[in-house]
PDB file of C-alpha atoms in Angstrom:
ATOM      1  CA  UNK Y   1      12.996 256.679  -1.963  1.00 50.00           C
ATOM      2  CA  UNK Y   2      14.800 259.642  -0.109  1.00 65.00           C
ATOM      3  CA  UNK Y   3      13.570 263.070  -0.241  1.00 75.00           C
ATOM      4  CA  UNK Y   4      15.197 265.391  -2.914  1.00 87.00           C
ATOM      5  CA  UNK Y   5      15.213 269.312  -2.224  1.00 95.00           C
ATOM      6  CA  UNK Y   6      16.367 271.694  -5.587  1.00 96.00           C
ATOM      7  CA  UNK Y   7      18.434 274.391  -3.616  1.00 97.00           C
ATOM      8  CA  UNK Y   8      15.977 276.761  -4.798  1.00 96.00           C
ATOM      9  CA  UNK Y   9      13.581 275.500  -2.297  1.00 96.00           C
ATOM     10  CA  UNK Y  10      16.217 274.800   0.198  1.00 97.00           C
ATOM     11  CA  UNK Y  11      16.249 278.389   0.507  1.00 97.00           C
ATOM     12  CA  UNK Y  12      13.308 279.100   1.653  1.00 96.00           C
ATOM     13  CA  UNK Y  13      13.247 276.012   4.345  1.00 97.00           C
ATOM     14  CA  UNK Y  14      16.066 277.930   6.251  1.00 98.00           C
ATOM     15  CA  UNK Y  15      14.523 279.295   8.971  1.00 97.00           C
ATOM     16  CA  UNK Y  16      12.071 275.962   9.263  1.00 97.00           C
ATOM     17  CA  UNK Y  17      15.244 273.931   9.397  1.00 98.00           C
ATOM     18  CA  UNK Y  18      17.148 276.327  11.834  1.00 97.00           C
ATOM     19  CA  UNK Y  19      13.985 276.168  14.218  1.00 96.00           C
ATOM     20  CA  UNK Y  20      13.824 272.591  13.452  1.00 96.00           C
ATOM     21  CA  UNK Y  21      10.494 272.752  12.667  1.00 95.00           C
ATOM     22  CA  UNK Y  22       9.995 270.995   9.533  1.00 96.00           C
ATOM     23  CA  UNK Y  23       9.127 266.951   9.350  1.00 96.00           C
ATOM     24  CA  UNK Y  24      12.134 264.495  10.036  1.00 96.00           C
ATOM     25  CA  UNK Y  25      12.447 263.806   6.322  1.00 96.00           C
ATOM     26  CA  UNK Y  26      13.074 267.256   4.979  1.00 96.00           C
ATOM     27  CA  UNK Y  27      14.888 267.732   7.742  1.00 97.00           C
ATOM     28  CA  UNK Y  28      17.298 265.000   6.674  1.00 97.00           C
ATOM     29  CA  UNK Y  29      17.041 265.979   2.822  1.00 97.00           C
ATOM     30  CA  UNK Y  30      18.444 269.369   3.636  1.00 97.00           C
ATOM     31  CA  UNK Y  31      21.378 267.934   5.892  1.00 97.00           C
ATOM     32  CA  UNK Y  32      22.637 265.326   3.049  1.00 97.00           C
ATOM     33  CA  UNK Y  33      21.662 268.384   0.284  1.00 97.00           C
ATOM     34  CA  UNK Y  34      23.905 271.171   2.075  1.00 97.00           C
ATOM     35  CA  UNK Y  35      26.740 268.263   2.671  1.00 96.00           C
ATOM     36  CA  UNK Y  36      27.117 267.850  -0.938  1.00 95.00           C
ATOM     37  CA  UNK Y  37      26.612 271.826  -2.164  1.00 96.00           C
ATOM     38  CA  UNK Y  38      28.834 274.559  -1.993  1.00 95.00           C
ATOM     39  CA  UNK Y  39      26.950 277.564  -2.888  1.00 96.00           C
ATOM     40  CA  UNK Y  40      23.550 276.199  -0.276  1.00 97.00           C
ATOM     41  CA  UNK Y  41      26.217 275.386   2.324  1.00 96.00           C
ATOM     42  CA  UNK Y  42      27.335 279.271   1.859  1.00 96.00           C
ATOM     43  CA  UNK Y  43      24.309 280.388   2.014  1.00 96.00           C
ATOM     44  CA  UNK Y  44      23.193 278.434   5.162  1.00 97.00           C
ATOM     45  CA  UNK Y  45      26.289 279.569   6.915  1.00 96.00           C
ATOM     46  CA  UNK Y  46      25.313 283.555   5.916  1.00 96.00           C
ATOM     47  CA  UNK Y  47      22.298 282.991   7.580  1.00 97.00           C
ATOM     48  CA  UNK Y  48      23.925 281.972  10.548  1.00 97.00           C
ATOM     49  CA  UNK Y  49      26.163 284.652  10.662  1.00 95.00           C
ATOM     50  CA  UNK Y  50      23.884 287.293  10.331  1.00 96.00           C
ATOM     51  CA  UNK Y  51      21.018 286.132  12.706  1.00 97.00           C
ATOM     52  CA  UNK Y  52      24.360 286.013  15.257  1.00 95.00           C
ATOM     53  CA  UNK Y  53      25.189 289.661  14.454  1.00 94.00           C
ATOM     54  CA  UNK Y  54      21.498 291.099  14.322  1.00 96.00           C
ATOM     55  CA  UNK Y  55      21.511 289.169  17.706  1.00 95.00           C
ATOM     56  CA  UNK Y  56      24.377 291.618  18.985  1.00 93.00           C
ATOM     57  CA  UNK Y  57      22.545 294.537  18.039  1.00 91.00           C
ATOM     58  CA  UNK Y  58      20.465 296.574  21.248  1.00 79.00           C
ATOM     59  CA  UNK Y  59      16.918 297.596  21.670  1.00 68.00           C
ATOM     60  CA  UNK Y  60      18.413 301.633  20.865  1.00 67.00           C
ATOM     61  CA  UNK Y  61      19.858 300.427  17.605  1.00 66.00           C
ATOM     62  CA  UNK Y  62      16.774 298.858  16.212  1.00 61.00           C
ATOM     63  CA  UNK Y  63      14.495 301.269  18.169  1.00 61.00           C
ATOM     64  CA  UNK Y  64      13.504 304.297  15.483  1.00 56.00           C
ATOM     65  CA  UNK Y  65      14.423 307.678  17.333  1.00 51.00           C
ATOM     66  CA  UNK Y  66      11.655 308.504  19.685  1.00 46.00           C
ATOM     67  CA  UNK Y  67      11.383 307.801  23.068  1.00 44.00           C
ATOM     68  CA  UNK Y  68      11.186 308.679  26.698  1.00 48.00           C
ATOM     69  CA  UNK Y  69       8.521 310.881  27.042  1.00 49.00           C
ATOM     70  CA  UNK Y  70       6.055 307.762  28.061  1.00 51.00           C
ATOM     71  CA  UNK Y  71       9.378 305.822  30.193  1.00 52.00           C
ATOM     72  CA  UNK Y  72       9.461 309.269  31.863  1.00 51.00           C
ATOM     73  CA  UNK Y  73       5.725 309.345  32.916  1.00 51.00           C
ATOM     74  CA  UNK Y  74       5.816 306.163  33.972  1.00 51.00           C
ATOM     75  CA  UNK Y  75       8.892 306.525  36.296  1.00 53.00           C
ATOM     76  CA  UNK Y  76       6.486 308.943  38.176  1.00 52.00           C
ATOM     77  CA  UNK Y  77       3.486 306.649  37.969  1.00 51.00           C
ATOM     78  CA  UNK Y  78       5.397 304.124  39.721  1.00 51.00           C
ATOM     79  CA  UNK Y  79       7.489 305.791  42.103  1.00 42.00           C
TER      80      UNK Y  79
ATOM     81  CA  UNK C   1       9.637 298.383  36.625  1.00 67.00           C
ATOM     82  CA  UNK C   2      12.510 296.999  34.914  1.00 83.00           C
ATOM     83  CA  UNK C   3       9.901 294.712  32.701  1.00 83.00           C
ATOM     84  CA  UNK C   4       8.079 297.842  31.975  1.00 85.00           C
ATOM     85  CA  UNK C   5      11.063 299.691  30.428  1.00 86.00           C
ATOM     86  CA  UNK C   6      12.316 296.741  28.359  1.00 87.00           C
ATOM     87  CA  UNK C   7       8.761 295.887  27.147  1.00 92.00           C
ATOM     88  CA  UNK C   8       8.305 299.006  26.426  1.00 91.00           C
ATOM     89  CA  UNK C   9       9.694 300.132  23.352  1.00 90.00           C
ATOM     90  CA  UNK C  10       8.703 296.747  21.478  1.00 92.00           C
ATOM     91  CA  UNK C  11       4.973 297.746  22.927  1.00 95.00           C
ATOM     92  CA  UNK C  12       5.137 300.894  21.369  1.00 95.00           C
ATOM     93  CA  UNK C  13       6.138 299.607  17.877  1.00 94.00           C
ATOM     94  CA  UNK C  14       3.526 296.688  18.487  1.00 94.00           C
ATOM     95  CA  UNK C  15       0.642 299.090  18.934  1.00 95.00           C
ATOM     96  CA  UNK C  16       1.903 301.566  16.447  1.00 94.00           C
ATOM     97  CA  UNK C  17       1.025 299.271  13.843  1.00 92.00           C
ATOM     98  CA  UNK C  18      -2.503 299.440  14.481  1.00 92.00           C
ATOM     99  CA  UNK C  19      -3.094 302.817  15.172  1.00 93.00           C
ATOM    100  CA  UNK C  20      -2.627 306.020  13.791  1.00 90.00           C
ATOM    101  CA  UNK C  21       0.073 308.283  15.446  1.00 93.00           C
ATOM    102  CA  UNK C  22       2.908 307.849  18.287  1.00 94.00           C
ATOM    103  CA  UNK C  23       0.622 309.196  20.785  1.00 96.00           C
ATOM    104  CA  UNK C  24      -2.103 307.285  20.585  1.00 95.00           C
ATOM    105  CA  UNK C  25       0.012 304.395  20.201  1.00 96.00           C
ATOM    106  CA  UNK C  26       1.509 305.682  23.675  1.00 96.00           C
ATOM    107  CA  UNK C  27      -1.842 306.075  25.218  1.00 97.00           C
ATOM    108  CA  UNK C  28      -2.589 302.102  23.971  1.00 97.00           C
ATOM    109  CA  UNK C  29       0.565 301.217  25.352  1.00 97.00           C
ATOM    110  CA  UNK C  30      -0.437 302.394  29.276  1.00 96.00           C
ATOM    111  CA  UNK C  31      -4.108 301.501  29.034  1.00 96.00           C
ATOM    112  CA  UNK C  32      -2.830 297.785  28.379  1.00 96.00           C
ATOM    113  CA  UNK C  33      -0.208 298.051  31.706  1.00 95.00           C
ATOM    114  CA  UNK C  34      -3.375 299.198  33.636  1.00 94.00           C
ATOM    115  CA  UNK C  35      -5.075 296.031  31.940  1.00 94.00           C
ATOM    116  CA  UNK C  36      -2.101 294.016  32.864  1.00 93.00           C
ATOM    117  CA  UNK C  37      -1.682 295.112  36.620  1.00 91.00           C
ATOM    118  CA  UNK C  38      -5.525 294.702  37.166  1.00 91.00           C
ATOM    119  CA  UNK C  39      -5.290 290.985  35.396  1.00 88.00           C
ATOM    120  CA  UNK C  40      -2.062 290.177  37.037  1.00 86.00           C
ATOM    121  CA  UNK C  41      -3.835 287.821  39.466  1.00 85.00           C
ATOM    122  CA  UNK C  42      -5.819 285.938  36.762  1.00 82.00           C
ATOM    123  CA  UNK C  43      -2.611 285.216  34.913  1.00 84.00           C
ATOM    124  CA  UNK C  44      -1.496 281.783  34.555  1.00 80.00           C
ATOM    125  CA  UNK C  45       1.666 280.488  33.649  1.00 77.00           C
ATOM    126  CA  UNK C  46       0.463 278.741  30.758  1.00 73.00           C
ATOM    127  CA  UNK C  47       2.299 281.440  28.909  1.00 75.00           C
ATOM    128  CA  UNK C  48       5.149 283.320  29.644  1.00 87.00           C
ATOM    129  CA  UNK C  49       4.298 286.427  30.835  1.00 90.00           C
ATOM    130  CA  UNK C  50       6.027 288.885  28.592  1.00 91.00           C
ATOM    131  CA  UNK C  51       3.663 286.526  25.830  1.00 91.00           C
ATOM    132  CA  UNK C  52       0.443 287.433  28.558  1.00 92.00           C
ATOM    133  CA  UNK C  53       1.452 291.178  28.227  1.00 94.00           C
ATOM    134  CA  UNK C  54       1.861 291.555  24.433  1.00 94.00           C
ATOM    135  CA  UNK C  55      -1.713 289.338  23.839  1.00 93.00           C
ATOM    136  CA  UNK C  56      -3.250 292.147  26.294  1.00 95.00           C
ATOM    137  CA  UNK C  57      -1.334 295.084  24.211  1.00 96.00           C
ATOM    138  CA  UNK C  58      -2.332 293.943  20.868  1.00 95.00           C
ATOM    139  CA  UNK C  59      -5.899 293.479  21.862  1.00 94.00           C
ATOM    140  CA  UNK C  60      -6.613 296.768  23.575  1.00 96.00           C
ATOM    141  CA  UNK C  61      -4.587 298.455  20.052  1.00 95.00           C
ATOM    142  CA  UNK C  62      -6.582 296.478  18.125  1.00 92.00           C
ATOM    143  CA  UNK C  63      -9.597 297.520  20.030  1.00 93.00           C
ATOM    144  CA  UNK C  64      -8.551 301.436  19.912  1.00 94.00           C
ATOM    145  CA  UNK C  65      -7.585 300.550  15.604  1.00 92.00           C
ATOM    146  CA  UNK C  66     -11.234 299.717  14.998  1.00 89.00           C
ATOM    147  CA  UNK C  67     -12.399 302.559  16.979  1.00 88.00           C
ATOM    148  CA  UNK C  68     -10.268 304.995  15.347  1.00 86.00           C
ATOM    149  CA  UNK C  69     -11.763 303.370  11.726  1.00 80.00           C
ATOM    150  CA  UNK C  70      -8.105 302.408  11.109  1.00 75.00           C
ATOM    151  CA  UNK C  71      -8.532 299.048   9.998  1.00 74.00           C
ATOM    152  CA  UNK C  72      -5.578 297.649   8.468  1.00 79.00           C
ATOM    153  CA  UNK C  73      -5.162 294.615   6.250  1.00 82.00           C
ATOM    154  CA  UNK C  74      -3.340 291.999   7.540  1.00 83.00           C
ATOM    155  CA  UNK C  75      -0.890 292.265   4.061  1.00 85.00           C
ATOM    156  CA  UNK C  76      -0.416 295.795   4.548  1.00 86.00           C
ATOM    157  CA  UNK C  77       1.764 294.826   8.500  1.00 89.00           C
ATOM    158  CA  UNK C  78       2.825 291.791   7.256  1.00 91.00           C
ATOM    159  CA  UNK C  79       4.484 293.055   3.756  1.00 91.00           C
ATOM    160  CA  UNK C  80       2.646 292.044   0.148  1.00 87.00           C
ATOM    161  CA  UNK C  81       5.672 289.700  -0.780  1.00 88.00           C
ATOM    162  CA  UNK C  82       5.447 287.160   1.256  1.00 87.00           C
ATOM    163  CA  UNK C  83       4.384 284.324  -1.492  1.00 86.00           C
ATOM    164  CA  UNK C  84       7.141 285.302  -3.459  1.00 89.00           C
ATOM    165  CA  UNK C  85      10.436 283.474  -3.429  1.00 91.00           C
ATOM    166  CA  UNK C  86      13.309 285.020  -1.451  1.00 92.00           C
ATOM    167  CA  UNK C  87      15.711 284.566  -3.969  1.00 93.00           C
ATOM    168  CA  UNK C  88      16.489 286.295  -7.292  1.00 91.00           C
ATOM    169  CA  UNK C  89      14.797 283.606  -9.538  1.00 91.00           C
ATOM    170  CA  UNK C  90      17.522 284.190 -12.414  1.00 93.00           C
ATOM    171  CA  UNK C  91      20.408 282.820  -9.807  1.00 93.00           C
ATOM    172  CA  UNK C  92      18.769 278.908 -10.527  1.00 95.00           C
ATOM    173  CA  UNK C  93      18.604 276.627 -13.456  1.00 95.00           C
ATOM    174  CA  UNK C  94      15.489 275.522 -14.552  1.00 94.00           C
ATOM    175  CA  UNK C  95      15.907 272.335 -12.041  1.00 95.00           C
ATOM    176  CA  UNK C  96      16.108 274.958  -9.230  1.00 95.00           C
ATOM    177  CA  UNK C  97      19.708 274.235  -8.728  1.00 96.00           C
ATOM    178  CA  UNK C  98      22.570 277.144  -8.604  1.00 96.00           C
ATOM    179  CA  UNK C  99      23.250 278.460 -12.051  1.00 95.00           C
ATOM    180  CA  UNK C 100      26.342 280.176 -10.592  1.00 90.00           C
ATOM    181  CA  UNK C 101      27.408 280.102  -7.052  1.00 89.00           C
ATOM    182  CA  UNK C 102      26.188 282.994  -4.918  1.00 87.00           C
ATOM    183  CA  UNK C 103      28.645 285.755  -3.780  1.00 88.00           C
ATOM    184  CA  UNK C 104      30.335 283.974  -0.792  1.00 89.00           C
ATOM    185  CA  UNK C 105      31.644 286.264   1.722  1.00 91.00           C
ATOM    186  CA  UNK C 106      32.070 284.112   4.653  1.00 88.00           C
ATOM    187  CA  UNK C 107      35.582 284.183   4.144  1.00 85.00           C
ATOM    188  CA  UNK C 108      36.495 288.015   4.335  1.00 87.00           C
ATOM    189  CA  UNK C 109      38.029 289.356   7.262  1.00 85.00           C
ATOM    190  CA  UNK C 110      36.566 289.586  10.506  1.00 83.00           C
ATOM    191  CA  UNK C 111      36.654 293.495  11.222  1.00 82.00           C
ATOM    192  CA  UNK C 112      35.045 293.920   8.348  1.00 83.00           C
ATOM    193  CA  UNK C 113      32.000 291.317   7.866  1.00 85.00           C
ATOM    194  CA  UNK C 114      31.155 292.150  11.967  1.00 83.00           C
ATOM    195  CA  UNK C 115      32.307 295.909  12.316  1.00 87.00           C
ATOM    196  CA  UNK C 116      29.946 298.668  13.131  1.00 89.00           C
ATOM    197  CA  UNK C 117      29.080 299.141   9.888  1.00 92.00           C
ATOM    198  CA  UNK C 118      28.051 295.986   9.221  1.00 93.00           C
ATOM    199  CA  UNK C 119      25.666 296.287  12.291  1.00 94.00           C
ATOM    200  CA  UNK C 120      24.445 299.588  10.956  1.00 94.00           C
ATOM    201  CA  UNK C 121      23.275 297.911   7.602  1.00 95.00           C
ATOM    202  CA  UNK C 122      21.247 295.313   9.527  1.00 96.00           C
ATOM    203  CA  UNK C 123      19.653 297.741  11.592  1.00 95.00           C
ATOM    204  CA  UNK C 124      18.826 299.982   8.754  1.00 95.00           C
ATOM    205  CA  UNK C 125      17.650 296.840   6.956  1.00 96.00           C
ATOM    206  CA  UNK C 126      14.880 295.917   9.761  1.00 96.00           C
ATOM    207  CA  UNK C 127      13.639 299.393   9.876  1.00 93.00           C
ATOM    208  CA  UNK C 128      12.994 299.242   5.955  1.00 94.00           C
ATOM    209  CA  UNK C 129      10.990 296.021   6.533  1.00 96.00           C
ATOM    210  CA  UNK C 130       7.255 295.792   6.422  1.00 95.00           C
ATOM    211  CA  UNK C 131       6.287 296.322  10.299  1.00 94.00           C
ATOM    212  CA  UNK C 132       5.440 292.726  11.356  1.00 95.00           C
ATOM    213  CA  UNK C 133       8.411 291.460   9.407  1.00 97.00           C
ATOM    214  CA  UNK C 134      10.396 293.794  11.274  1.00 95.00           C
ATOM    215  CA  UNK C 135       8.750 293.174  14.517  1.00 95.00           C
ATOM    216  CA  UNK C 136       8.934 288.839  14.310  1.00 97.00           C
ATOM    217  CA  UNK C 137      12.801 289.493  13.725  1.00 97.00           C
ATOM    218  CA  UNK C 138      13.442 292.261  15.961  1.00 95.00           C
ATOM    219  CA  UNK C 139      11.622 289.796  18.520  1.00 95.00           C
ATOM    220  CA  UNK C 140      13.286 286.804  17.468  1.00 97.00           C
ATOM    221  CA  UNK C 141      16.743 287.300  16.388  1.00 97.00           C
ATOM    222  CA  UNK C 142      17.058 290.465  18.564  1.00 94.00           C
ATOM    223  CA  UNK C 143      15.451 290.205  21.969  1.00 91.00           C
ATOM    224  CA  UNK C 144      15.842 286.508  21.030  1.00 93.00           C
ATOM    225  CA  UNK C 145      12.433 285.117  22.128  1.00 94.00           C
ATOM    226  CA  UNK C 146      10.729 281.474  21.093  1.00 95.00           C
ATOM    227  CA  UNK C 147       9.237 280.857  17.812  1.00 95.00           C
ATOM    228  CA  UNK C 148       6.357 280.239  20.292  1.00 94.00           C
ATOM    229  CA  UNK C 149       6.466 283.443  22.414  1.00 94.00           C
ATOM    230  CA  UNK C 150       6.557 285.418  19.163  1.00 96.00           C
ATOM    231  CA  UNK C 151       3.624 283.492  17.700  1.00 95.00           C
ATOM    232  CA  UNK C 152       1.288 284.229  20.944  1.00 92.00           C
ATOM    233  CA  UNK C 153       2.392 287.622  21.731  1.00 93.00           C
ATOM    234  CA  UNK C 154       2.000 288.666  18.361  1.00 94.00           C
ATOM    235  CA  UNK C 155      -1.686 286.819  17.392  1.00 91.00           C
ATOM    236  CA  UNK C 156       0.303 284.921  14.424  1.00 94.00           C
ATOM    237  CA  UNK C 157      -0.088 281.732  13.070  1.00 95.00           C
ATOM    238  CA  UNK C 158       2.916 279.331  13.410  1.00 95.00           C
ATOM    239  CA  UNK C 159       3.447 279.252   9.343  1.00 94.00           C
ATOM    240  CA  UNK C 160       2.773 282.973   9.404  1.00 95.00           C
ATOM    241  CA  UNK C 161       5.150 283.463  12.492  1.00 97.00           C
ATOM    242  CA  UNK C 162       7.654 281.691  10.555  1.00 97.00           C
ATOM    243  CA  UNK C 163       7.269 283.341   7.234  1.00 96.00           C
ATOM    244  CA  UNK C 164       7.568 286.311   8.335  1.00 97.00           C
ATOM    245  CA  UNK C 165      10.674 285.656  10.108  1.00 98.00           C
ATOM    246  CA  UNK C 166      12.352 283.967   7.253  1.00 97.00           C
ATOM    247  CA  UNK C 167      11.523 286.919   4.831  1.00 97.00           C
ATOM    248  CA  UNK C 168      13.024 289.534   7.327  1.00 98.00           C
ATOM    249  CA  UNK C 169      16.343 287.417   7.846  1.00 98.00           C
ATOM    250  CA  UNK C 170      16.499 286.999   3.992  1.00 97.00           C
ATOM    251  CA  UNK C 171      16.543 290.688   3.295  1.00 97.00           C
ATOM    252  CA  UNK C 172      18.971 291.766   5.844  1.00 97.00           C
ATOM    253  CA  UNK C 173      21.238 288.458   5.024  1.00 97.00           C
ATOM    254  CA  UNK C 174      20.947 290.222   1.619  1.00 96.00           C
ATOM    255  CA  UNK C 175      21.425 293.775   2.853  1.00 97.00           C
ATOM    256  CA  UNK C 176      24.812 292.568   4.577  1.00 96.00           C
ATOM    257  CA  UNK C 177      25.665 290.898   1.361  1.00 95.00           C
ATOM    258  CA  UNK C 178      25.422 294.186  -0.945  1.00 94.00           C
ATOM    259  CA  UNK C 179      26.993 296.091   1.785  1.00 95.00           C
ATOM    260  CA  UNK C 180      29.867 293.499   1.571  1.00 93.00           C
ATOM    261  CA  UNK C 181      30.135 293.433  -1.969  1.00 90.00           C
ATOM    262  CA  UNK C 182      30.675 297.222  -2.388  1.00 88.00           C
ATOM    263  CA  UNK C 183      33.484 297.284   0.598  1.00 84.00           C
ATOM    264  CA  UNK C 184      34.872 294.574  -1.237  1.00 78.00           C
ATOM    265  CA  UNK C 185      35.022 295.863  -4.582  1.00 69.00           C
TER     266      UNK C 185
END
């Protein structure tokens, strides 16, 4: 008896799978489910993509507009 | 002093969560470099030390929350949603399978699914998040740190670590997906 996964669960073992942190069987489930499934395979894929582009991003562009004052202190604390 | 500038603006975010405006957040954020420095020699290398530094941060703003009276629920940094599916409900059958294939938009040109704008939504869409969604991702998928490192530095639980993660990436996978859709149209 092999594991079954509806996609709506899939979805929400993304991130377990991508860590490859879930157990060896639902692991396996979600390979054989995504080789046979269009729209999860799409879906798996955006994820990809967009963890790869948030990865591109820097610390200023996810950093809400307030700095320096401390970094500037501390440049004198520390010589 | 190069670890102190790039820690720094995550520390500042980190201890912002627990207390109540920028500058005490600021002050919590040098009290735990003086803790740091002074601990340095009793630091082992069980952790990384960038994991060391944020357990020390969130400790002494946790510390400086509770005097302040701010105590804040655990659901109110970590977002209210987070036993609630990801996905529209109405896109499945009642089996759980696709009732009509999502909006693919893997296939649309280049300059357009990874241009500046695109960027822009996705860093618009982590500042909207609850703050320890937006931290976990900003820590993860950002600075790109462990599942592990995240987990310690931030006092999480794995599942919670992992949770929160997957909730952030959702929205801004679905953030980039609306923005993409209304280029598109």
């Amino acid at each position: 008896m092999t594991t079954q996964i509806a996609c709506r669960d899939l979805l929400e073992l993304i991130t377990g799978y991508l860590d490859g942190a879930l157990p060896a069987d639902v692991h396996a489930a979600i390979e054989e489910h995504v080789a046979g499934c269009d729209g999860c395979t799409a879906v798996l894929e955006e994820f990809r993509i967009t963890i790869a582009m948030t990865g591109t991003l820097t610390e200023e562009q996810i950093t809400p507009a307030q700095r320096d004052t401390m970094l500037g202190a501390f440049r004198d604390w520390a010589g | 002093m190069e670890l102190v500038e790039r820690l720094t603006p995550s520390m500042r975010r980190v201890a912002r969560m627990f207390v109540s405006t920028d500058a005490v957040a600021d002050e919590v954020v040098q009290e735990a470099w003086v803790g740091v420095l002074r601990g340095i020699d009793a630091f082992e290398r069980r952790s990384s030390l960038r994991t060391w530094i944020f357990r020390i941060l969130v400790n002494t703003a946790k510390t400086r929350g509770q005097r302040e009276a701010r105590s804040i629920p655990f659901a109110t940094l970590a977002g209210d949603d987070l036993d609630e599916p990801t996905w529209d409900p109405t896109a499945f059958d009642t089996d759980g399978s696709w009732s009509s294939l999502p909006f693919d938009w893997r296939g649309l040109p280049e300059d357009r699914l990874t241009g500046k704008e695109t960027l822009a939504v996705i860093g618009r869409a982590i500042e909207d998040l609850p703050p320890m969604q937006a931290e976990v991702i900003r820590m993860r998928d950002v600075l790109g740190w462990s599942s592990e490192e995240v987990r310690n530095a931030l006092a999480l639980t794995d599942t919670n670590q992992r949770v929160l993660l997957h909730r952030a990436r959702a929205k801004v996978r679905a953030a980039v997906e609306a923005h993409l859709r209304s280029v598109s149209a």
